[in-house]
CSV table of C-alpha atoms and ligand atoms in Angstrom, one decimal:
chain,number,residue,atom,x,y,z
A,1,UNK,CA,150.2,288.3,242.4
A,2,UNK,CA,153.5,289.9,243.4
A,3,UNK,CA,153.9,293.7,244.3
A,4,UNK,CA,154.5,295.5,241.2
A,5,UNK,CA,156.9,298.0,242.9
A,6,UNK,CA,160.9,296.7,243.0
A,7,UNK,CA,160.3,294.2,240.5
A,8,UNK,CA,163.6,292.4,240.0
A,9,UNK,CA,165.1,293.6,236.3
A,10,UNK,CA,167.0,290.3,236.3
A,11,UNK,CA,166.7,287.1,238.0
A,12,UNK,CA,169.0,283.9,237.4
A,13,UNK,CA,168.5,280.8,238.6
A,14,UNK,CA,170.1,277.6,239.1
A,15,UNK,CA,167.2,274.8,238.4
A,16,UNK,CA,168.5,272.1,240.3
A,17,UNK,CA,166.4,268.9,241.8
A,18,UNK,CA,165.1,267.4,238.7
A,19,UNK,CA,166.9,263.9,239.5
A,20,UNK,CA,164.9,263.6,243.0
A,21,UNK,CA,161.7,265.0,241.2
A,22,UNK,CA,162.0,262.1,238.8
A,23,UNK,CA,163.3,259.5,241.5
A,24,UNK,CA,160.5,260.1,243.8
A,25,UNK,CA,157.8,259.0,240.9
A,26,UNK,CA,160.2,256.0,239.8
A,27,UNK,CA,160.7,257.6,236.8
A,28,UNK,CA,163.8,258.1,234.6
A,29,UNK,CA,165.9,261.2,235.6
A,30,UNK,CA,165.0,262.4,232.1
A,31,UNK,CA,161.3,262.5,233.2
A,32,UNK,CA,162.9,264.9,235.6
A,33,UNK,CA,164.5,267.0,232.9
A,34,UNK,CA,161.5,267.1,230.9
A,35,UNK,CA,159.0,268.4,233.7
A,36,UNK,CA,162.0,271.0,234.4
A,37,UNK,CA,161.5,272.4,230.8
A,38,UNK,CA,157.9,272.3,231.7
A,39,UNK,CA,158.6,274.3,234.5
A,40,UNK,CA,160.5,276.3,233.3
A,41,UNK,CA,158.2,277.6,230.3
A,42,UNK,CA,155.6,278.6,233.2
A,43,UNK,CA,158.7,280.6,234.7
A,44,UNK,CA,159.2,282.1,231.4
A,45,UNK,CA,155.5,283.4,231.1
A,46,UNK,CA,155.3,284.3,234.9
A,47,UNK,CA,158.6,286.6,233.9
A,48,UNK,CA,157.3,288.4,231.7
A,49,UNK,CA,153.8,289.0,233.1
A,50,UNK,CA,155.8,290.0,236.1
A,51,UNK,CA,158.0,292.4,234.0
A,52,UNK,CA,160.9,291.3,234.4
A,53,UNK,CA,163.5,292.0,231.9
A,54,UNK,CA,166.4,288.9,232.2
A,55,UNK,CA,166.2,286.1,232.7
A,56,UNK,CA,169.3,284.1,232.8
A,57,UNK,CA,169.2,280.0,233.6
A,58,UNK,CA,172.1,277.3,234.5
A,59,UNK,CA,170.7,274.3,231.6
A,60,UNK,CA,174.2,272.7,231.3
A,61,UNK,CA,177.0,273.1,233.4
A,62,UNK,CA,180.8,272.5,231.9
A,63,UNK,CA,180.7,270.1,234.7
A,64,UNK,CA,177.9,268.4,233.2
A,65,UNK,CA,179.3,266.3,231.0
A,66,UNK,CA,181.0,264.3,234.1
A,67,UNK,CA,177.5,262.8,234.6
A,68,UNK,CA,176.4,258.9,233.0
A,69,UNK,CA,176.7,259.6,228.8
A,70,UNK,CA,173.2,258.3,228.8
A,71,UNK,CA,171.8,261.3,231.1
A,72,UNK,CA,174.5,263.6,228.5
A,73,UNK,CA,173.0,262.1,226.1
A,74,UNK,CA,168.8,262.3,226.7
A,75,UNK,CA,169.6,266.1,228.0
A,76,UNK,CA,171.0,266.8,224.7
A,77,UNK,CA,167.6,265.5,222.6
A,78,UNK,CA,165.4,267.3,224.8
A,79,UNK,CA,167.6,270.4,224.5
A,80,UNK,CA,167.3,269.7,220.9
A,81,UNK,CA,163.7,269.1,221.0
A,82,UNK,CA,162.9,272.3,223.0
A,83,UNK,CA,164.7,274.3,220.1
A,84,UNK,CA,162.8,273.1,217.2
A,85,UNK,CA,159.2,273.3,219.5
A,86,UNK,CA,159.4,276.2,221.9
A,87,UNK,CA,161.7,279.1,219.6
A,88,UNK,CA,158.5,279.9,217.2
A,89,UNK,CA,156.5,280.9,220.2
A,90,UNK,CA,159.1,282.3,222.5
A,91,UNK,CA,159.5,284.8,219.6
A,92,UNK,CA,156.0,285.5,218.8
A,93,UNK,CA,155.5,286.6,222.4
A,94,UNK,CA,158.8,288.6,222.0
A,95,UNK,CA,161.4,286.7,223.8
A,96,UNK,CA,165.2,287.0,223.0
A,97,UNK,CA,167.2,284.1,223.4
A,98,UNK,CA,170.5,283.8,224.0
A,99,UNK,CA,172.8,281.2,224.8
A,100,UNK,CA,176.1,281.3,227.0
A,101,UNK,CA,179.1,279.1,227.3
A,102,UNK,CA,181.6,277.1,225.6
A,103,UNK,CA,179.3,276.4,222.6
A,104,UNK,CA,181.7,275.3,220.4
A,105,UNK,CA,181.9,271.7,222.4
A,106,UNK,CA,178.1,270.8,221.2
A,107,UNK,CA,177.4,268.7,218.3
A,108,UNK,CA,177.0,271.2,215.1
A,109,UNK,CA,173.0,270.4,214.9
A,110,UNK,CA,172.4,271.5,218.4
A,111,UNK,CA,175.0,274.6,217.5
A,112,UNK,CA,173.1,275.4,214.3
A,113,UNK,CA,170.0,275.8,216.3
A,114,UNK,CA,171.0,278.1,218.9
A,115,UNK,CA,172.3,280.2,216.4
A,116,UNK,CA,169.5,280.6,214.4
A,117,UNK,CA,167.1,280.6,217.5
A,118,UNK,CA,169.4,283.7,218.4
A,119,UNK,CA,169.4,285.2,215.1
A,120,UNK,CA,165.3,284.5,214.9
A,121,UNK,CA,165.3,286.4,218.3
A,122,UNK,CA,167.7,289.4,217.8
A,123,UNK,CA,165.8,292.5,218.1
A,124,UNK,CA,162.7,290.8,220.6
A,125,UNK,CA,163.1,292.8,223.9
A,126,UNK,CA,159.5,291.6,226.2
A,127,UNK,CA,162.1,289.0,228.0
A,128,UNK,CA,166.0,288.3,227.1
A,129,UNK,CA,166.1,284.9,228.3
A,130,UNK,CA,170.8,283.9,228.7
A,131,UNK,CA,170.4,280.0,228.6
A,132,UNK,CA,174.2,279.0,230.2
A,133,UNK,CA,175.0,275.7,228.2
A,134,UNK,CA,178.2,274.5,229.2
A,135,UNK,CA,179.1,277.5,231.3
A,136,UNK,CA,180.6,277.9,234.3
A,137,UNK,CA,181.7,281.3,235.8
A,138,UNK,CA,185.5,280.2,236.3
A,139,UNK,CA,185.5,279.2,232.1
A,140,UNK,CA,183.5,283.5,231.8
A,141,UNK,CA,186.4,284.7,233.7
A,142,UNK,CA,188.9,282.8,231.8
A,143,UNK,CA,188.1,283.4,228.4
A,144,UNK,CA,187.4,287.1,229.3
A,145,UNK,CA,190.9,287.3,230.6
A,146,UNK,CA,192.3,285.5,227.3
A,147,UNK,CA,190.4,288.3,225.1
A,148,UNK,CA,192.3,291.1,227.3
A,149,UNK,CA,195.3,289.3,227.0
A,150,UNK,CA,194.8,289.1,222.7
A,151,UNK,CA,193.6,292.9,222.4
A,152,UNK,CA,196.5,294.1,224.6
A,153,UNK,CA,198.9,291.9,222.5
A,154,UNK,CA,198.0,293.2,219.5
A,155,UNK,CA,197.7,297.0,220.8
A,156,UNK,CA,194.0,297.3,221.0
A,157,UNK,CA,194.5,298.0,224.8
A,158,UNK,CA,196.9,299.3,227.3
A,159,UNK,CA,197.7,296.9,230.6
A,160,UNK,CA,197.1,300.4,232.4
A,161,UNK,CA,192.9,300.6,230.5
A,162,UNK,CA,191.9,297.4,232.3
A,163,UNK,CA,189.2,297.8,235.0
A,164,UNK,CA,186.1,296.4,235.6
A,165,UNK,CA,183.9,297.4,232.9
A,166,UNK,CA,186.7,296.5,230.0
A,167,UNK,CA,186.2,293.3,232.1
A,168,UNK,CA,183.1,292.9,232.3
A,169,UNK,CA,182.6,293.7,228.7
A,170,UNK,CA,184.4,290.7,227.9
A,171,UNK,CA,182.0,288.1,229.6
A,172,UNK,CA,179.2,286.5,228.2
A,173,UNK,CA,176.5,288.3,230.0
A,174,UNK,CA,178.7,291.8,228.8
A,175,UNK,CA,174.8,292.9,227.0
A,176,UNK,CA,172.6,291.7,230.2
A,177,UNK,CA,172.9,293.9,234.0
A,178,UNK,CA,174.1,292.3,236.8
A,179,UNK,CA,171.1,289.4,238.3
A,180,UNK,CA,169.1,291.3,240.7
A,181,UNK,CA,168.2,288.0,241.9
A,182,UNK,CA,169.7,284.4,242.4
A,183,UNK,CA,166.8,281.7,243.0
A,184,UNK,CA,168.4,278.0,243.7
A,185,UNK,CA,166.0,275.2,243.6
A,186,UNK,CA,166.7,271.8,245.2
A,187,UNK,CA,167.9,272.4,249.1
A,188,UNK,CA,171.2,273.1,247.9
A,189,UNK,CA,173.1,275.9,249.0
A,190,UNK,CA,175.7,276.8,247.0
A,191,UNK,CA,176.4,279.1,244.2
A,192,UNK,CA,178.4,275.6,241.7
A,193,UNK,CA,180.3,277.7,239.3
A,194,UNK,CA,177.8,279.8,238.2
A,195,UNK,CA,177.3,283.9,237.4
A,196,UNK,CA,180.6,284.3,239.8
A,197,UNK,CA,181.7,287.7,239.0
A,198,UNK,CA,178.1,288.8,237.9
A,199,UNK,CA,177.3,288.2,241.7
A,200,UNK,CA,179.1,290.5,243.5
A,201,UNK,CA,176.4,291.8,244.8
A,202,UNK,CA,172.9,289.8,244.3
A,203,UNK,CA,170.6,288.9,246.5
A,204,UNK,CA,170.4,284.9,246.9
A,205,UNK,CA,167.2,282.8,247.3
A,206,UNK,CA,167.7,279.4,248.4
A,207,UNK,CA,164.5,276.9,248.3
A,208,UNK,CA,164.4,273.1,248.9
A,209,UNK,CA,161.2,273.2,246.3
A,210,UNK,CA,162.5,270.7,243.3
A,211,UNK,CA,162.3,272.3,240.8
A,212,UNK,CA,160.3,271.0,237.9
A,213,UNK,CA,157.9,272.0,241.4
A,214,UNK,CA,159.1,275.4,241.0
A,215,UNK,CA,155.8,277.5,239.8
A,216,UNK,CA,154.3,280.3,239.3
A,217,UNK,CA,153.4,280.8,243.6
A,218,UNK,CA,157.0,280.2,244.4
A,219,UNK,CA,158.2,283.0,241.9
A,220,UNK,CA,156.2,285.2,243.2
A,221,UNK,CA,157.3,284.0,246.7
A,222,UNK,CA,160.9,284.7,245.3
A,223,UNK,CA,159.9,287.8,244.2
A,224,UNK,CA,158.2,288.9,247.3
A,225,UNK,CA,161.5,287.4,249.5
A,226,UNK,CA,163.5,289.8,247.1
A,227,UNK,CA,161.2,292.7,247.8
A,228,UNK,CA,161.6,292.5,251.5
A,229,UNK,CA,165.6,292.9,251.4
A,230,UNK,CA,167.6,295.9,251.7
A,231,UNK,CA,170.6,296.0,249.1
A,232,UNK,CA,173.0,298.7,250.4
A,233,UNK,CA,176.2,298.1,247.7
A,234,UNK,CA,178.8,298.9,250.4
A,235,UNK,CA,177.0,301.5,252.0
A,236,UNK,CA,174.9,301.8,255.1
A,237,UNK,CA,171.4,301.1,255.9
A,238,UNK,CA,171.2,305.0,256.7
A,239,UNK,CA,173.0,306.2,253.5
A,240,UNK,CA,170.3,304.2,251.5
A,241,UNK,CA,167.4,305.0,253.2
A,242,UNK,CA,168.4,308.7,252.9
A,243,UNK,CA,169.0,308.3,249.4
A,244,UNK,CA,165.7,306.8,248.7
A,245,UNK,CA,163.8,309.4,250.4
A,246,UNK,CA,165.5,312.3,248.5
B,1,FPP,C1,169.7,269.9,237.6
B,1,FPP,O1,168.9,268.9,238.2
B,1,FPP,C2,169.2,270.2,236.2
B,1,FPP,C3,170.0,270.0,235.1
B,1,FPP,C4,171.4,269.6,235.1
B,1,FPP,C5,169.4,270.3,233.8
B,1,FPP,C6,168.4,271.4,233.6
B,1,FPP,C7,167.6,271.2,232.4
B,1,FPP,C8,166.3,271.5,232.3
B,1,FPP,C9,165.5,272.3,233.3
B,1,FPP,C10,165.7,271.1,231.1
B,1,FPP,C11,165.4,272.0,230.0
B,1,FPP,C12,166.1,273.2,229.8
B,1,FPP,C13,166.3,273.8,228.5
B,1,FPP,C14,166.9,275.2,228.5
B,1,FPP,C15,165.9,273.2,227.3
B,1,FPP,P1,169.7,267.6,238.6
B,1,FPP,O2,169.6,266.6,237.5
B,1,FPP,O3,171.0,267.9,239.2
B,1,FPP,O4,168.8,267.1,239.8
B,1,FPP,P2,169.2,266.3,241.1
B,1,FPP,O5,170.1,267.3,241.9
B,1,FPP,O6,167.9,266.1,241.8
B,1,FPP,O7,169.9,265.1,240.7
C-alpha cells in the first residue's frame, strides 16, 4: 500500500514494451497490446484508490503510424473495442476521459467515439484520465503556436501578452497541471516526443518492467520512488526544506 502523504496529483506514463511482452510468449504483438489495455485498467483503478487526480497516457504516438499497417491497423480495433466496452464503467466509477492529439487523422467511427466517450464523461472528476492518441509534444507546441499566431492576427492578442500561461493555455493538457510524475515502462530511457513542455520540471521514473507487467506493486513502487525525491523548482535544498517547515 503506498504512503498516503505526497501522493502524486498527476502521473503520465509512457506504456512502452508490449512488442517484447508479446514476443517472449510467441504471440502476436497485438496480444501485447491487448494485455497492455489490461494493464492498464488495473493502473486506472490503483489511480484512483491511490487518489490520484491525472492521469495522462502515451496510446498512439504521431510517430506511430510509421509502424507495419497491420500493427496500425489491429491497434485501431482494440482502441475501438476498448471504447464501446470500458467507457460505461469508467464513468460509473467517475472517470473523465479525455483524449489528446491530432484527432482529426482517425477514421470518423473511432472520432465519433472519443467524442461522445468525452461528452459521456464531462463533469466526472474521481480520475481525469488525457489518452494522447496521435500526439507528440513537438505537434502540442506547434499547434499552440499556430493558435497565438491566429488570435494575435486577428487582434485577440498583443505579441507583447504572450508568456507562459497564454502558452500553456493553448496546449492540449491547458485543463490538466503539470505531471507530477513521468513512469516509462520497457528499459527505455527516453522521454520520445511526449509531454515536452509539460515536463519542465517532473520527476522521471524509468523501469525495464514491460509493461502489460506493469501492476499494481510497481505503481506503488513508482509512487514510493516519487515520494523519496526532493523537487526544489530552481531553488535550493535549504530554501525548500525551510519552506516546508514554516
Ligand atoms: C508501446 O509498446 C505501446 C503502444 C504503441 C501502444 C499502447 C497501447 C495500449 C497499452 C493498448 C490500449 C490502450 C488504450 C488507451 C485503449 P511497443 O509496441 O512499442 O512495445 P515494444 O517496444 O516492446 O515493441
Amino acid at each position: 500500500m503506498t504512503s498516503r502523504s505526497n501522493i502524486p496529483g498527476h502521473i503520465a506514463i509512457v506504456m512502452d514494451g508490449n512488442g517484447r511482452w508479446a514476443k517472449k510468449r510467441n504471440r502476436p504483438r497485438s496480444m501485447g497490446h491487448q494485455a497492455g489495455l489490461k494493464a492498464l485498467r488495473s493502473v486506472i483503478e490503483e489511480s484512483v484508490r491511490n487518489g490520484v487526480k491525472f492521469l495522462t497516457v502515451f496510446a498512439f504516438s504521431s510517430e506511430n503510424w510509421k509502424r507495419p499497417a497491420s500493427e496500425v491497423s489491429q491497434l485501431m480495433k482494440i482502441f475501438l473495442r476498448a471504447l464501446d466496452k470500458e467507457v460505461n464503467e469508467l464513468h460509473e466509477n467517475g472517470i473523465c476521459l479525455r483524449f489528446i492529439g491530432e484527432k482529426s487523422d482517425f477514421e470518423a467511427e473511432m472520432q465519433t467515439k472519443m467524442t461522445n466517450a468525452e461528452t459521456l464523461t464531462a463533469t466526472n472528476r474521481q480520475l481525469v484520465v488525457n489518452i494522447a492518441v496521435n500526439y507528440g509534444g513537438r505537434w502540442d507546441i506547434t499547434q499552440a503556436a499556430r493558435k497565438l499566431a491566429e488570435a494575435v492576427a486577428e487582434g485577440h492578442m498583443a505579441v507583447a501578452d504572450i508568456d507562459e500561461s497564454r502558452i500553456a493555455a493553448f496546449l492540449a493538457l491547458a485543463d490538466s497541471p503539470d505531471p507530477d510524475l513521468f513512469i516509462r515502462t520497457g528499459g527505455e530511457m527516453r522521454i520520445s516526443n511526449f509531454l515536452l513542455w509539460q515536463s519542465a520540471y517532473t520527476e522521471f521514473y524509468f523501469t525495464p518492467i514491460l509493461w502489460p507487467d506493469f501492476d499494481t506493486g510497481e505503481l506503488t513502487r513508482a509512487i514510493a520512488a516519487f515520494q523519496s525525491r526532493e523537487r526544489r523548482f530552481g531553488k535550493t535544498s535549504d530554501q525548500v526544506r525551510s519552506t516546508i517547515s514554516a
